[in-house]
Short mmCIF file of C-alpha atoms and ligand atoms in Angstrom, two decimals:
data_model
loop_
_atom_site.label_atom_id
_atom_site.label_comp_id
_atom_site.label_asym_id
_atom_site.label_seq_id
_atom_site.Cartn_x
_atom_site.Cartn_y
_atom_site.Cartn_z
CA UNK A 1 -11.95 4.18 31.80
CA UNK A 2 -9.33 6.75 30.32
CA UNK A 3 -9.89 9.67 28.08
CA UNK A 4 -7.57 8.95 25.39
CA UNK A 5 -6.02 11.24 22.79
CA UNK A 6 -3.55 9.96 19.80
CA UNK A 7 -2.07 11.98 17.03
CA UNK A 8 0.66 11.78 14.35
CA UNK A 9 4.26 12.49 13.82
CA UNK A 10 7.25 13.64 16.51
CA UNK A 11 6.75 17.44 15.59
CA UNK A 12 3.09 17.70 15.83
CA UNK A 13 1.86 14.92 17.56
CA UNK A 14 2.39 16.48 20.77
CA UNK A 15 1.22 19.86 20.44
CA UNK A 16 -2.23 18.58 19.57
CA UNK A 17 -3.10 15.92 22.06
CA UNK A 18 -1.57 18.82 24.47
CA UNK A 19 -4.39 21.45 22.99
CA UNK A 20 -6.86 18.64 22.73
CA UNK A 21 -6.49 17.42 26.28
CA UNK A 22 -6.23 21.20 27.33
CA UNK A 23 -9.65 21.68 25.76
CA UNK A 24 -11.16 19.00 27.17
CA UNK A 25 -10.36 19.83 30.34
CA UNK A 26 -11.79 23.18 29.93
CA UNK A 27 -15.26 22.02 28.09
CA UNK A 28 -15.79 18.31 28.31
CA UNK A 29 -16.23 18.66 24.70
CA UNK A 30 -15.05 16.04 22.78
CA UNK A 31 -15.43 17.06 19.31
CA UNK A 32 -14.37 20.55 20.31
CA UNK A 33 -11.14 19.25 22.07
CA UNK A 34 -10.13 17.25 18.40
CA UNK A 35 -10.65 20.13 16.42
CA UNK A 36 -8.33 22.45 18.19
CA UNK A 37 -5.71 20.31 18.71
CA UNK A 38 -6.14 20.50 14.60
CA UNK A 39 -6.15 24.31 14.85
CA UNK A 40 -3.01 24.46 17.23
CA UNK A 41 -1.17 22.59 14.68
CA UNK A 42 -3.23 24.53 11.41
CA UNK A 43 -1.68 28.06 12.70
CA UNK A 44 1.79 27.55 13.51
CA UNK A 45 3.90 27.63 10.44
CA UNK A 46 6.54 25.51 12.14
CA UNK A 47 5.00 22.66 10.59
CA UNK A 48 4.96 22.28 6.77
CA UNK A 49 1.91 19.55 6.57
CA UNK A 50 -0.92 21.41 7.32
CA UNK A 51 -2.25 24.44 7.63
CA UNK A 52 -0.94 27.59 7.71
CA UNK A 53 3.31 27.57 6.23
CA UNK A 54 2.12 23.99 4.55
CA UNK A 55 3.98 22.75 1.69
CA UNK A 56 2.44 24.20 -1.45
CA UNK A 57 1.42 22.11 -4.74
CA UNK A 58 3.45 22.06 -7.54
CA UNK A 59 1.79 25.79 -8.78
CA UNK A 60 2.89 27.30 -5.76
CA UNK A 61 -0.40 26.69 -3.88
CA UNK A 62 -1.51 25.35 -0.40
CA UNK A 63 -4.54 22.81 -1.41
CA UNK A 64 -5.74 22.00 2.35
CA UNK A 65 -8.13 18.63 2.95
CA UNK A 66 -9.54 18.47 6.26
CA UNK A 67 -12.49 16.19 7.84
CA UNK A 68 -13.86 15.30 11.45
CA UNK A 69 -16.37 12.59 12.12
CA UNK A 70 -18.33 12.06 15.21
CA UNK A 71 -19.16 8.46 16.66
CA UNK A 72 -22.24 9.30 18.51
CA UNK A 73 -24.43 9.87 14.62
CA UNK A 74 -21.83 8.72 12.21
CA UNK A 75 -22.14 12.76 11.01
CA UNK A 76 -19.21 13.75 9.77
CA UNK A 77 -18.11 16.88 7.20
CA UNK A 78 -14.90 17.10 5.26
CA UNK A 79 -13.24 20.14 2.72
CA UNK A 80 -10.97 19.29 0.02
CA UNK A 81 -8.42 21.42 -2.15
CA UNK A 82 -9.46 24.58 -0.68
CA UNK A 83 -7.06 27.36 -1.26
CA UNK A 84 -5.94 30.72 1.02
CA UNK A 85 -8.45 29.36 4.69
CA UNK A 86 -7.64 28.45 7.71
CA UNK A 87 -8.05 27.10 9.74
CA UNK A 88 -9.96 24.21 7.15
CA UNK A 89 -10.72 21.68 10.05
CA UNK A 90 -12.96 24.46 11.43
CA UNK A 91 -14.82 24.61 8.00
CA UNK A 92 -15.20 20.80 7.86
CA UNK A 93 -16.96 21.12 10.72
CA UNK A 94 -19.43 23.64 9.99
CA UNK A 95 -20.06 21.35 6.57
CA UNK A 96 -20.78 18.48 9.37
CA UNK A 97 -23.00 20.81 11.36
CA UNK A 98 -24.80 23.86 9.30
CA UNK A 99 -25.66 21.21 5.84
CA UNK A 100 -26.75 18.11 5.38
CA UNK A 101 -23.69 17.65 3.20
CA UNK A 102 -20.37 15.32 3.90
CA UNK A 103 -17.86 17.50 1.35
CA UNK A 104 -17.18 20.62 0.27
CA UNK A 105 -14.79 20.92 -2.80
CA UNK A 106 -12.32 23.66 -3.96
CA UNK A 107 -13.58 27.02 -4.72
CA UNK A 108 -16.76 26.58 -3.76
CA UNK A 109 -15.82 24.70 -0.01
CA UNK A 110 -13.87 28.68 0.47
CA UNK A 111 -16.92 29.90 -0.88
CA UNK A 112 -19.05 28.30 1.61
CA UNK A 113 -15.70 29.68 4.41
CA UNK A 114 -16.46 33.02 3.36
CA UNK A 115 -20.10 32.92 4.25
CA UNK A 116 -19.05 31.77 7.71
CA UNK A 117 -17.04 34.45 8.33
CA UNK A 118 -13.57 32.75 7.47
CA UNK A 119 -11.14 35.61 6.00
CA UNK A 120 -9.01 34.77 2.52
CA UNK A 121 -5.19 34.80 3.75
CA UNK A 122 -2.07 33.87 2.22
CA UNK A 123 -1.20 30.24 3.72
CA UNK A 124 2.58 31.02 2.76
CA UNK A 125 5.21 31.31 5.45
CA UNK A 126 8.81 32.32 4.72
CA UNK A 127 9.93 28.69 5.13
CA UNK A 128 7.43 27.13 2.69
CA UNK A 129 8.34 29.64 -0.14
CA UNK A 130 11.75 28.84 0.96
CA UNK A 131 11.08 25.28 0.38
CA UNK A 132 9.00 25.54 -2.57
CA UNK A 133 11.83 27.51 -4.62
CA UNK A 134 14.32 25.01 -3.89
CA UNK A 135 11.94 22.39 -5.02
CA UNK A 136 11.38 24.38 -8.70
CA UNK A 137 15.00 24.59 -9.36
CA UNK A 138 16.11 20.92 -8.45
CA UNK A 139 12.76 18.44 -8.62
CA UNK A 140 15.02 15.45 -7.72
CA UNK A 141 13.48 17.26 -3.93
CA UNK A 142 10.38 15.25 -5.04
CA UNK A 143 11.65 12.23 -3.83
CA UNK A 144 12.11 13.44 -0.41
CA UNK A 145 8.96 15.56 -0.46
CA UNK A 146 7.29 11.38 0.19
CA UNK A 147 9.05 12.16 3.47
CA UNK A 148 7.86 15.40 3.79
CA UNK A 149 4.17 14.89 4.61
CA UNK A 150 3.24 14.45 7.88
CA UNK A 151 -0.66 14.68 7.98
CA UNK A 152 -1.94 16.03 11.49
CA UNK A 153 -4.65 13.32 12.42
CA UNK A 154 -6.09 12.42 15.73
CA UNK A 155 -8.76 10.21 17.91
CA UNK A 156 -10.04 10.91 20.87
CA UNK A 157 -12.33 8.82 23.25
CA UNK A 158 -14.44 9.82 26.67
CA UNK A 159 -16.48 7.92 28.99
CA UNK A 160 -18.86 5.56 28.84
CA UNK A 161 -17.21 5.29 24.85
CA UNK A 162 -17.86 8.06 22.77
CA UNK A 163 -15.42 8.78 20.24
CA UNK A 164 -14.43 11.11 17.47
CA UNK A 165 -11.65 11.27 14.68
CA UNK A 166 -10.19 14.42 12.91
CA UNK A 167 -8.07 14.90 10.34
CA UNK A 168 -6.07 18.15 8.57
CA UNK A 169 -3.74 18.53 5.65
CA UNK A 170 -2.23 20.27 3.10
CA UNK A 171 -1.19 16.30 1.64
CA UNK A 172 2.22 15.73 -0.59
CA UNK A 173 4.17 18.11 -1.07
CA UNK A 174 4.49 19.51 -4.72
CA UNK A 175 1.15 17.21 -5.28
CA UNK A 176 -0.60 17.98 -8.86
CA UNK A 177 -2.90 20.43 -8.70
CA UNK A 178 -6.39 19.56 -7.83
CA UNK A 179 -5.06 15.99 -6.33
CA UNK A 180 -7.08 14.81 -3.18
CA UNK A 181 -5.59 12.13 -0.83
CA UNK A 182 -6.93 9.92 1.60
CA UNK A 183 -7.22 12.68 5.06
CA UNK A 184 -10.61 13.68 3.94
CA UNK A 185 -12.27 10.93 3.05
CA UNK A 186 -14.86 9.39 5.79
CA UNK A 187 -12.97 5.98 6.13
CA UNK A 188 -9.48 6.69 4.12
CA UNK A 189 -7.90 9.11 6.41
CA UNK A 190 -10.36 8.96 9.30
CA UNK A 191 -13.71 6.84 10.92
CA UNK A 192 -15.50 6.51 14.41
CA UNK A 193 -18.37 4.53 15.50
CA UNK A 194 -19.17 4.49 19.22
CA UNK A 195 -20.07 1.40 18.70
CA UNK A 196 -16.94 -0.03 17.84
CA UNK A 197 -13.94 2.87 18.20
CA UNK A 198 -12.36 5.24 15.97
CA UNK A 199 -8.90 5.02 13.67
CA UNK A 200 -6.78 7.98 11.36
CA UNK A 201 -3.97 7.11 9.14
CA UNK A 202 -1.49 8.80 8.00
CA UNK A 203 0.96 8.27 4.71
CA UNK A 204 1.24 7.87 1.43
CA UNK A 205 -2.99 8.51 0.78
CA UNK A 206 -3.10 7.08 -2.53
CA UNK A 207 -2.37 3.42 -0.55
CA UNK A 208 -4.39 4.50 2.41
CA UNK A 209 -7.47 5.47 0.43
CA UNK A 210 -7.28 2.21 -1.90
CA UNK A 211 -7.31 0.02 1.92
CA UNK A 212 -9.87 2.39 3.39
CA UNK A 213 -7.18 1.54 6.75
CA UNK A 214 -9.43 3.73 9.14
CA UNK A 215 -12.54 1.99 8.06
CA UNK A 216 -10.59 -0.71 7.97
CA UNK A 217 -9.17 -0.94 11.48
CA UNK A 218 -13.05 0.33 13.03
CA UNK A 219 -14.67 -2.73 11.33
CA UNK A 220 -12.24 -5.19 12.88
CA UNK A 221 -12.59 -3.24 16.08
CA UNK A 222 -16.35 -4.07 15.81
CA UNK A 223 -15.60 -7.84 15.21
CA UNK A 224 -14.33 -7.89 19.00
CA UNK A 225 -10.43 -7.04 18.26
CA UNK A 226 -8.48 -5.11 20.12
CA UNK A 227 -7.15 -1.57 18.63
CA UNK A 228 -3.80 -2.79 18.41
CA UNK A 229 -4.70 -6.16 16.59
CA UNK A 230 -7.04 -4.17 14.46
CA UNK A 231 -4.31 -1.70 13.19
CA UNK A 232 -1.94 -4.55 12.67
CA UNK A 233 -4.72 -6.68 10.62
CA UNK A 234 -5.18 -3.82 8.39
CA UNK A 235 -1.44 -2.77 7.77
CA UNK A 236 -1.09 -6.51 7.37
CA UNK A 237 -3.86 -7.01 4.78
CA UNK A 238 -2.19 -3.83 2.89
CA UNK A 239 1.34 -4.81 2.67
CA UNK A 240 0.35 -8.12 1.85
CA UNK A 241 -1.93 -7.40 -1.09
CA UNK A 242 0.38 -4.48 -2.23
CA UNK A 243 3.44 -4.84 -1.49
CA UNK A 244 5.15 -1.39 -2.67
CA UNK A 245 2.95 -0.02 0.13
CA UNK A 246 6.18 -0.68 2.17
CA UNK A 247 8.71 1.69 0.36
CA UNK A 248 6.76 4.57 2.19
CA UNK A 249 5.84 5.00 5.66
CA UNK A 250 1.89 4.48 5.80
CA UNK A 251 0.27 4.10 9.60
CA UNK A 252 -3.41 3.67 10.63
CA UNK A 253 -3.78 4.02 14.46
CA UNK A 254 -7.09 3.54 16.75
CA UNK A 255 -8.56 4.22 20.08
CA UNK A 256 -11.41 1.26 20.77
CA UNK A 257 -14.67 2.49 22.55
CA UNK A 258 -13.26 0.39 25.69
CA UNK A 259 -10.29 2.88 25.74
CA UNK A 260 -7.13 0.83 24.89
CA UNK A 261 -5.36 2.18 21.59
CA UNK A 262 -2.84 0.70 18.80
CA UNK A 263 -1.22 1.66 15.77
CA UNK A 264 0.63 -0.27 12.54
CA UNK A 265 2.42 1.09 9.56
CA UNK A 266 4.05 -0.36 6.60
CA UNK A 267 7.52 0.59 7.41
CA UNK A 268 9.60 1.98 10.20
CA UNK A 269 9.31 5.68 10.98
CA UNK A 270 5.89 6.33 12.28
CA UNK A 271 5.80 8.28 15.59
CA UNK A 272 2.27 8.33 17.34
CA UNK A 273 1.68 10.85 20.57
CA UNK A 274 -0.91 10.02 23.06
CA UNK A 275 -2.57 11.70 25.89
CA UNK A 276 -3.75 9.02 28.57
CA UNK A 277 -6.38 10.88 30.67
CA UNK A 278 -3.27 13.73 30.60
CA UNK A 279 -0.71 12.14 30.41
CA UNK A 280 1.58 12.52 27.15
CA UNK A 281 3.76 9.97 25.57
CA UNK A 282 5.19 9.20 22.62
CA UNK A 283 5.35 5.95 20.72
CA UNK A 284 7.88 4.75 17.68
CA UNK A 285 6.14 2.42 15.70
CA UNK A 286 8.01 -0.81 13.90
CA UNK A 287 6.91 -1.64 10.14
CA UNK A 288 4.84 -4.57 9.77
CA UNK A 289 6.98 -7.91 9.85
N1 LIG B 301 -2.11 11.14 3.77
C1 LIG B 301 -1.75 12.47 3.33
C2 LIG B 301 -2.05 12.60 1.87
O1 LIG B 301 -1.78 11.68 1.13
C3 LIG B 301 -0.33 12.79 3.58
C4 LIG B 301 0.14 12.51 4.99
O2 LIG B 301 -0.41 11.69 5.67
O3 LIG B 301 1.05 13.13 5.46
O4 LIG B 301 -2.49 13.64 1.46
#
């Protein structure tokens, strides 16, 4: 059965099921290959999202969220709001594996960095203060900035059906400070279970977090559906009970322990890369009906 990879958006999807199936090539490491497709994506300032040259907060500020969560134990560690690290999906890993912690917070989470040997940096880029001083002198940009988010998550799955789900972000742009979305939170912005599959979302995180879509889309996975009908049942179940959760692009997507994937979103616009045992490809996904 395949080794599958899926990630999120046209821009960045590719680039990290590339590095992710790269890795995995080189180490057979599952959890190893997800996190630096993350860190491919975390360093290059090309993307606004995430990372390094993410869109700042409305002070100015990169707050990055980041989590990764491992099927085989359910053990999973996540950072939110942590200022001037990267890359933070590395950090969120050593919360998973050096405490018996799920989140780090803020200050403290680059705190914790520090003592791992993670060095304070500026997570400005030319572009982003660019970006951000056009947003201070006309904050009609806001609007758009809903369109400007583009969360780097992705799932990966390896034989016999191990799985693992990662997630990085520096979340809306010109966000209050101090707001946390759904990216780091075990079930809002990511999940996996061996013994059912894994699922990310991307989107608005507010809407996300209130569905819990990748805990969402696992635990219909584990009642015997498929990934695709799982990631439609949850879009479905949030569009229907919400239904402003359409004005803004919001997608869950899963890989199933069998192998096969699927992804849903409330409206048109979500683009989900894939590596099939190598192979890439890209996907446009349709709203819900
Ligand atoms: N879900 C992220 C957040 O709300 C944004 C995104 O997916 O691009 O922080």
């Amino acid at each position: 059965m395949p080794t599958v990879f899926v990630s999120t958006w046209p821009d960045t999807g590719l680039p990290c099921v590339r590095r992710a199936s790269e890795s995995y090539s080189e180490n057979q490491d599952l959890l190893r290959a997800c996190e630096d497709g993350l860190i491919e994506v975390e360093m290059d300032p090309r993307f606004q999202a995430i990372g390094y040259g993410g869109l700042p907060n409305s002070d100015g500020e990169q707050e990055l969220d980041a989590g990764i969560m491992d099927g085989r134990n359910l053990e999973a560690g996540a950072v939110c709001s942590v200022r001037n690290i990267v890359p933070v999906i590395s950090v969120a890993r050593h919360v998973m594996q050096d405490t018996t912690h799920v989140m780090l917070a803020g200050d403290q989470a680059m705190r914790f960095a520090l003592s791992k040997g993670f060095k304070p940096r500026s997570l400005h880029s030319r572009n982003s203060l660019e970006k951000y001083e056009n947003w201070r002198k006309d904050k009609h940009e806001a609007e758009v900035a809903h369109l400007v988010h583009d969360t780097v998550t992705i799932v990966g799955r390896e034989d016999p059906g191990h799985v693992v789900a990662a997630c990085s972000t520096s979340g809306l742009a010109w966000k209050l400070p101090g707001r946390v979305g759904d990216s780091p939170i075990v079930g809002g912005g990511f999940y996996a279970d061996d013994e059912a599959g894994a699922a990310g979302a991307t989107g608005v995180g507010e809407d996300i977090w209130r569905f819990m879509l990748s805990f969402r889309a696992v635990e219909f996975m584990r009642a015997g559906m498929t990934a695709q009908e799982a990631c439609d049942r949850a879009v479905a179940m949030m569009v229907s009970r919400k239904p402003k959760t359409r004005e803004h692009v919001s997608a869950v997507f899963a890989v199933s322990k069998a192998g096969d994937w699927g992804a849903a979103a409330s409206k048109d616009g979500f683009v989900a890369w894939t590596s099939v045992d190598g192979k890439y490809e890209s996907y446009e996904i349709r709203g819900a009906p």
